[in-house]
Short mmCIF file of C-alpha atoms in Angstrom, two decimals:
data_model
loop_
_atom_site.label_atom_id
_atom_site.label_comp_id
_atom_site.label_asym_id
_atom_site.label_seq_id
_atom_site.Cartn_x
_atom_site.Cartn_y
_atom_site.Cartn_z
CA MET A 1 0.00 0.00 0.00
CA ALA A 2 1.51 3.32 -1.08
CA VAL A 3 2.02 5.99 1.54
CA PHE A 4 2.22 9.58 0.33
CA ALA A 5 4.05 12.34 2.14
CA LEU A 6 1.54 15.05 1.36
CA PRO A 7 2.70 18.66 1.12
CA ILE A 8 -0.16 19.84 3.34
CA ALA A 9 0.47 23.55 2.90
CA MET A 10 0.39 23.28 -0.90
CA LEU A 11 -2.70 21.07 -0.76
CA GLU A 12 -4.50 23.56 1.47
CA GLN A 13 -3.62 26.32 -1.00
CA ARG A 14 -5.16 24.33 -3.86
CA ILE A 15 -8.30 23.71 -1.82
CA GLN A 16 -8.64 27.38 -0.95
CA GLN A 17 -8.22 28.23 -4.63
CA GLN A 18 -11.11 25.87 -5.50
CA PHE A 19 -13.36 27.59 -2.97
CA GLN A 20 -12.35 31.02 -4.24
CA GLU A 21 -12.96 30.13 -7.90
CA SER A 22 -16.36 28.71 -7.05
CA ALA A 23 -17.34 31.75 -4.99
CA GLN A 24 -16.18 34.18 -7.68
CA LEU A 25 -18.10 32.37 -10.40
CA LYS A 26 -21.25 32.28 -8.29
CA GLN A 27 -21.00 36.02 -7.70
CA GLN A 28 -20.50 36.63 -11.42
CA SER A 29 -23.35 34.29 -12.32
CA ALA A 30 -25.73 35.96 -9.88
CA GLY A 31 -25.65 39.15 -11.93
CA LEU A 32 -25.95 37.37 -15.27
CA LEU A 33 -28.40 34.59 -14.45
CA ALA A 34 -30.82 35.94 -11.84
CA GLU A 35 -33.29 37.06 -14.52
CA PRO A 36 -33.36 33.80 -16.53
CA VAL A 37 -33.51 31.76 -13.31
CA ALA A 38 -36.58 33.80 -12.33
CA GLN A 39 -38.04 33.01 -15.77
CA ALA A 40 -37.38 29.31 -15.15
CA VAL A 41 -39.17 29.57 -11.80
CA ALA A 42 -42.18 31.12 -13.52
CA CYS A 43 -42.27 28.38 -16.18
CA ILE A 44 -42.08 25.58 -13.64
CA ALA A 45 -44.47 27.15 -11.12
CA ASN A 46 -47.04 27.78 -13.87
CA ALA A 47 -46.72 24.20 -15.11
CA VAL A 48 -47.18 22.46 -11.76
CA SER A 49 -49.96 24.81 -10.65
CA ASN A 50 -51.87 23.88 -13.83
CA GLY A 51 -51.52 20.14 -13.24
CA CYS A 52 -48.60 19.65 -15.60
CA LYS A 53 -45.31 17.95 -14.83
CA ILE A 54 -41.58 18.52 -14.98
CA LEU A 55 -39.30 16.12 -16.86
CA VAL A 56 -35.57 16.31 -16.11
CA CYS A 57 -32.58 14.75 -17.90
CA GLY A 58 -28.79 14.83 -18.02
CA ASN A 59 -25.77 12.53 -18.10
CA GLY A 60 -23.19 11.73 -15.43
CA GLY A 61 -23.10 14.45 -12.79
CA SER A 62 -25.99 16.13 -14.58
CA ALA A 63 -28.01 12.91 -14.17
CA ALA A 64 -27.40 13.18 -10.43
CA ASP A 65 -28.60 16.80 -10.56
CA ALA A 66 -31.70 15.71 -12.48
CA GLN A 67 -32.58 13.15 -9.83
CA HIS A 68 -31.82 15.59 -7.01
CA PHE A 69 -34.09 18.22 -8.52
CA ALA A 70 -36.97 15.81 -9.19
CA ALA A 71 -36.72 14.47 -5.63
CA GLU A 72 -37.00 17.98 -4.17
CA LEU A 73 -40.10 18.73 -6.25
CA VAL A 74 -41.85 15.46 -5.48
CA GLY A 75 -40.79 15.54 -1.83
CA ARG A 76 -39.85 18.92 -0.47
CA PHE A 77 -37.10 21.50 -0.57
CA GLU A 78 -36.92 23.32 2.78
CA ARG A 79 -40.52 23.36 3.94
CA GLU A 80 -43.67 21.28 3.76
CA ARG A 81 -45.88 21.71 0.72
CA PRO A 82 -48.03 19.57 -1.58
CA GLU A 83 -46.15 17.18 -3.86
CA LEU A 84 -45.18 18.54 -7.27
CA ALA A 85 -45.14 16.27 -10.33
CA ALA A 86 -41.58 15.66 -11.55
CA ILE A 87 -39.83 12.73 -13.23
CA ALA A 88 -36.09 12.23 -13.68
CA LEU A 89 -35.64 10.43 -17.00
CA THR A 90 -32.35 8.95 -15.76
CA THR A 91 -33.61 6.37 -13.27
CA ASP A 92 -35.43 3.48 -14.94
CA THR A 93 -32.66 1.05 -15.89
CA SER A 94 -34.96 -1.21 -17.91
CA VAL A 95 -36.18 1.68 -20.05
CA LEU A 96 -32.71 3.22 -20.37
CA THR A 97 -30.99 -0.01 -21.37
CA ALA A 98 -33.76 -1.07 -23.75
CA LEU A 99 -33.71 2.29 -25.52
CA ALA A 100 -29.92 2.41 -25.64
CA ASN A 101 -29.74 -1.15 -26.97
CA ASP A 102 -32.55 -0.87 -29.52
CA PHE A 103 -32.25 2.74 -30.69
CA GLY A 104 -28.85 4.03 -29.54
CA PHE A 105 -27.95 6.05 -26.47
CA ASP A 106 -28.79 9.34 -28.19
CA GLN A 107 -32.48 8.35 -27.91
CA VAL A 108 -32.64 7.38 -24.22
CA PHE A 109 -34.28 10.64 -23.15
CA SER A 110 -36.08 11.75 -26.31
CA ARG A 111 -38.24 8.65 -26.54
CA GLN A 112 -39.23 9.06 -22.90
CA VAL A 113 -40.13 12.70 -23.59
CA ARG A 114 -42.33 11.65 -26.49
CA ALA A 115 -43.96 8.93 -24.39
CA LEU A 116 -44.54 11.00 -21.24
CA GLY A 117 -44.55 14.63 -22.28
CA GLN A 118 -47.74 16.60 -22.85
CA PRO A 119 -48.29 20.22 -23.93
CA GLY A 120 -47.76 22.44 -20.91
CA ASP A 121 -45.13 20.23 -19.33
CA VAL A 122 -41.56 21.49 -18.88
CA LEU A 123 -38.33 19.72 -19.76
CA VAL A 124 -35.29 20.68 -17.70
CA ALA A 125 -32.38 19.62 -19.93
CA ILE A 126 -28.94 19.66 -18.28
CA SER A 127 -25.63 19.49 -20.20
CA THR A 128 -22.47 21.24 -19.02
CA SER A 129 -21.26 21.61 -22.62
CA GLY A 130 -24.65 22.15 -24.24
CA ASN A 131 -23.64 19.47 -26.76
CA SER A 132 -24.69 16.16 -25.19
CA PRO A 133 -26.43 14.26 -28.03
CA SER A 134 -28.96 12.57 -25.76
CA VAL A 135 -29.90 15.88 -24.14
CA ILE A 136 -30.08 17.71 -27.48
CA GLU A 137 -32.41 15.02 -28.84
CA ALA A 138 -34.57 15.37 -25.72
CA VAL A 139 -34.86 19.11 -26.34
CA ARG A 140 -35.94 18.48 -29.92
CA ALA A 141 -38.54 15.94 -28.77
CA ALA A 142 -39.84 18.34 -26.12
CA GLN A 143 -40.32 21.07 -28.69
CA GLU A 144 -42.14 18.64 -30.99
CA ARG A 145 -44.48 17.74 -28.11
CA GLU A 146 -45.07 21.44 -27.25
CA LEU A 147 -43.21 21.40 -23.96
CA LEU A 148 -41.36 24.43 -22.68
CA VAL A 149 -37.64 23.83 -22.16
CA VAL A 150 -35.35 25.07 -19.44
CA GLY A 151 -31.85 24.37 -20.77
CA MET A 152 -28.91 24.36 -18.38
CA SER A 153 -25.43 24.54 -19.89
CA GLY A 154 -21.98 26.15 -19.74
CA LYS A 155 -18.99 26.58 -22.08
CA GLY A 156 -20.88 29.04 -24.24
CA GLY A 157 -23.99 26.89 -24.51
CA GLY A 158 -22.94 24.72 -27.47
CA GLN A 159 -25.71 23.38 -29.71
CA MET A 160 -28.30 24.15 -27.07
CA THR A 161 -27.94 27.89 -27.72
CA ALA A 162 -29.14 27.65 -31.31
CA LEU A 163 -31.81 25.07 -30.55
CA LEU A 164 -33.71 26.86 -27.80
CA ARG A 165 -36.64 29.09 -28.82
CA ASP A 166 -37.61 32.51 -27.50
CA ILE A 167 -40.23 30.87 -25.26
CA ASP A 168 -37.61 28.59 -23.73
CA VAL A 169 -35.15 29.54 -20.99
CA HIS A 170 -31.37 29.14 -21.23
CA LEU A 171 -29.29 29.08 -18.05
CA CYS A 172 -25.73 29.13 -19.40
CA VAL A 173 -22.97 29.34 -16.80
CA PRO A 174 -20.14 31.63 -17.97
CA HIS A 175 -17.30 29.18 -17.45
CA ASP A 176 -15.45 26.38 -19.28
CA ARG A 177 -14.60 24.08 -16.38
CA THR A 178 -17.09 21.27 -15.83
CA ALA A 179 -16.77 21.18 -12.04
CA ARG A 180 -17.46 24.91 -11.71
CA ILE A 181 -20.41 24.70 -14.10
CA GLN A 182 -21.93 21.83 -12.13
CA GLU A 183 -21.56 23.77 -8.89
CA VAL A 184 -23.53 26.67 -10.32
CA HIS A 185 -26.09 24.32 -11.86
CA LEU A 186 -26.81 22.88 -8.43
CA LEU A 187 -27.14 26.35 -6.93
CA MET A 188 -29.55 27.39 -9.69
CA LEU A 189 -31.64 24.27 -9.12
CA HIS A 190 -31.85 25.15 -5.44
CA CYS A 191 -32.82 28.71 -6.39
CA ILE A 192 -35.57 27.30 -8.63
CA CYS A 193 -36.88 25.09 -5.80
CA ASP A 194 -36.91 28.04 -3.43
CA GLY A 195 -38.52 30.29 -6.04
CA VAL A 196 -41.24 27.77 -6.86
CA ASP A 197 -42.08 27.33 -3.17
CA TRP A 198 -42.15 31.12 -2.71
CA THR A 199 -44.34 31.57 -5.80
CA LEU A 200 -46.83 28.90 -4.76
CA MET A 201 -46.84 29.46 -0.99
CA GLY A 202 -45.48 32.93 -0.23
CA ASP A 203 -42.91 33.89 2.37
CA PRO A 204 -42.48 31.34 5.19
CA GLU A 205 -43.27 33.96 7.85
CA ASP A 206 -46.64 34.61 6.17
CA ILE A 207 -47.68 30.97 6.64
CA GLU A 208 -49.51 30.02 9.82
#
């Protein structure tokens, strides 16, 4: 078993740099993304209040974010409220493996969107590069089915930028590093959860 003599001071410096980079990007993103995040809140709050549902997809770390977000809508974020309809398209292994095997991995989300999506629903499509083929195909399917799309990306937005319509919302993190983009994605998802709760239920202090 290898034993490393770690240069603790240098390691601590690297760790502090990670925190600083993340904090700086979040401050920068707050100014750039507060308005589109508020638009995403409005889209999602309108959908669930009208009996529609939220579909969420992404790959890798973005798949984890999709599941996290859906869980907070179906369960709760920080306070009790009625359940909100949300489905992470990343969780059913039988569906995912059948679609990947029979149609190719690019279709694992789009076919679910076509099967489950109805006009008025919202697709939250997460790709740090904006170029993930499976996510791009899901966006196309959502638009065909008359869903609104909240696209979450970074690195300039990639293909997602050109694909999204004026009625859709694009949350593009102004950074090229995947880890930093994912950190801001998670913060924005938490902001959306908080904003939806606030929109539907008001300020916590106003609730008896």
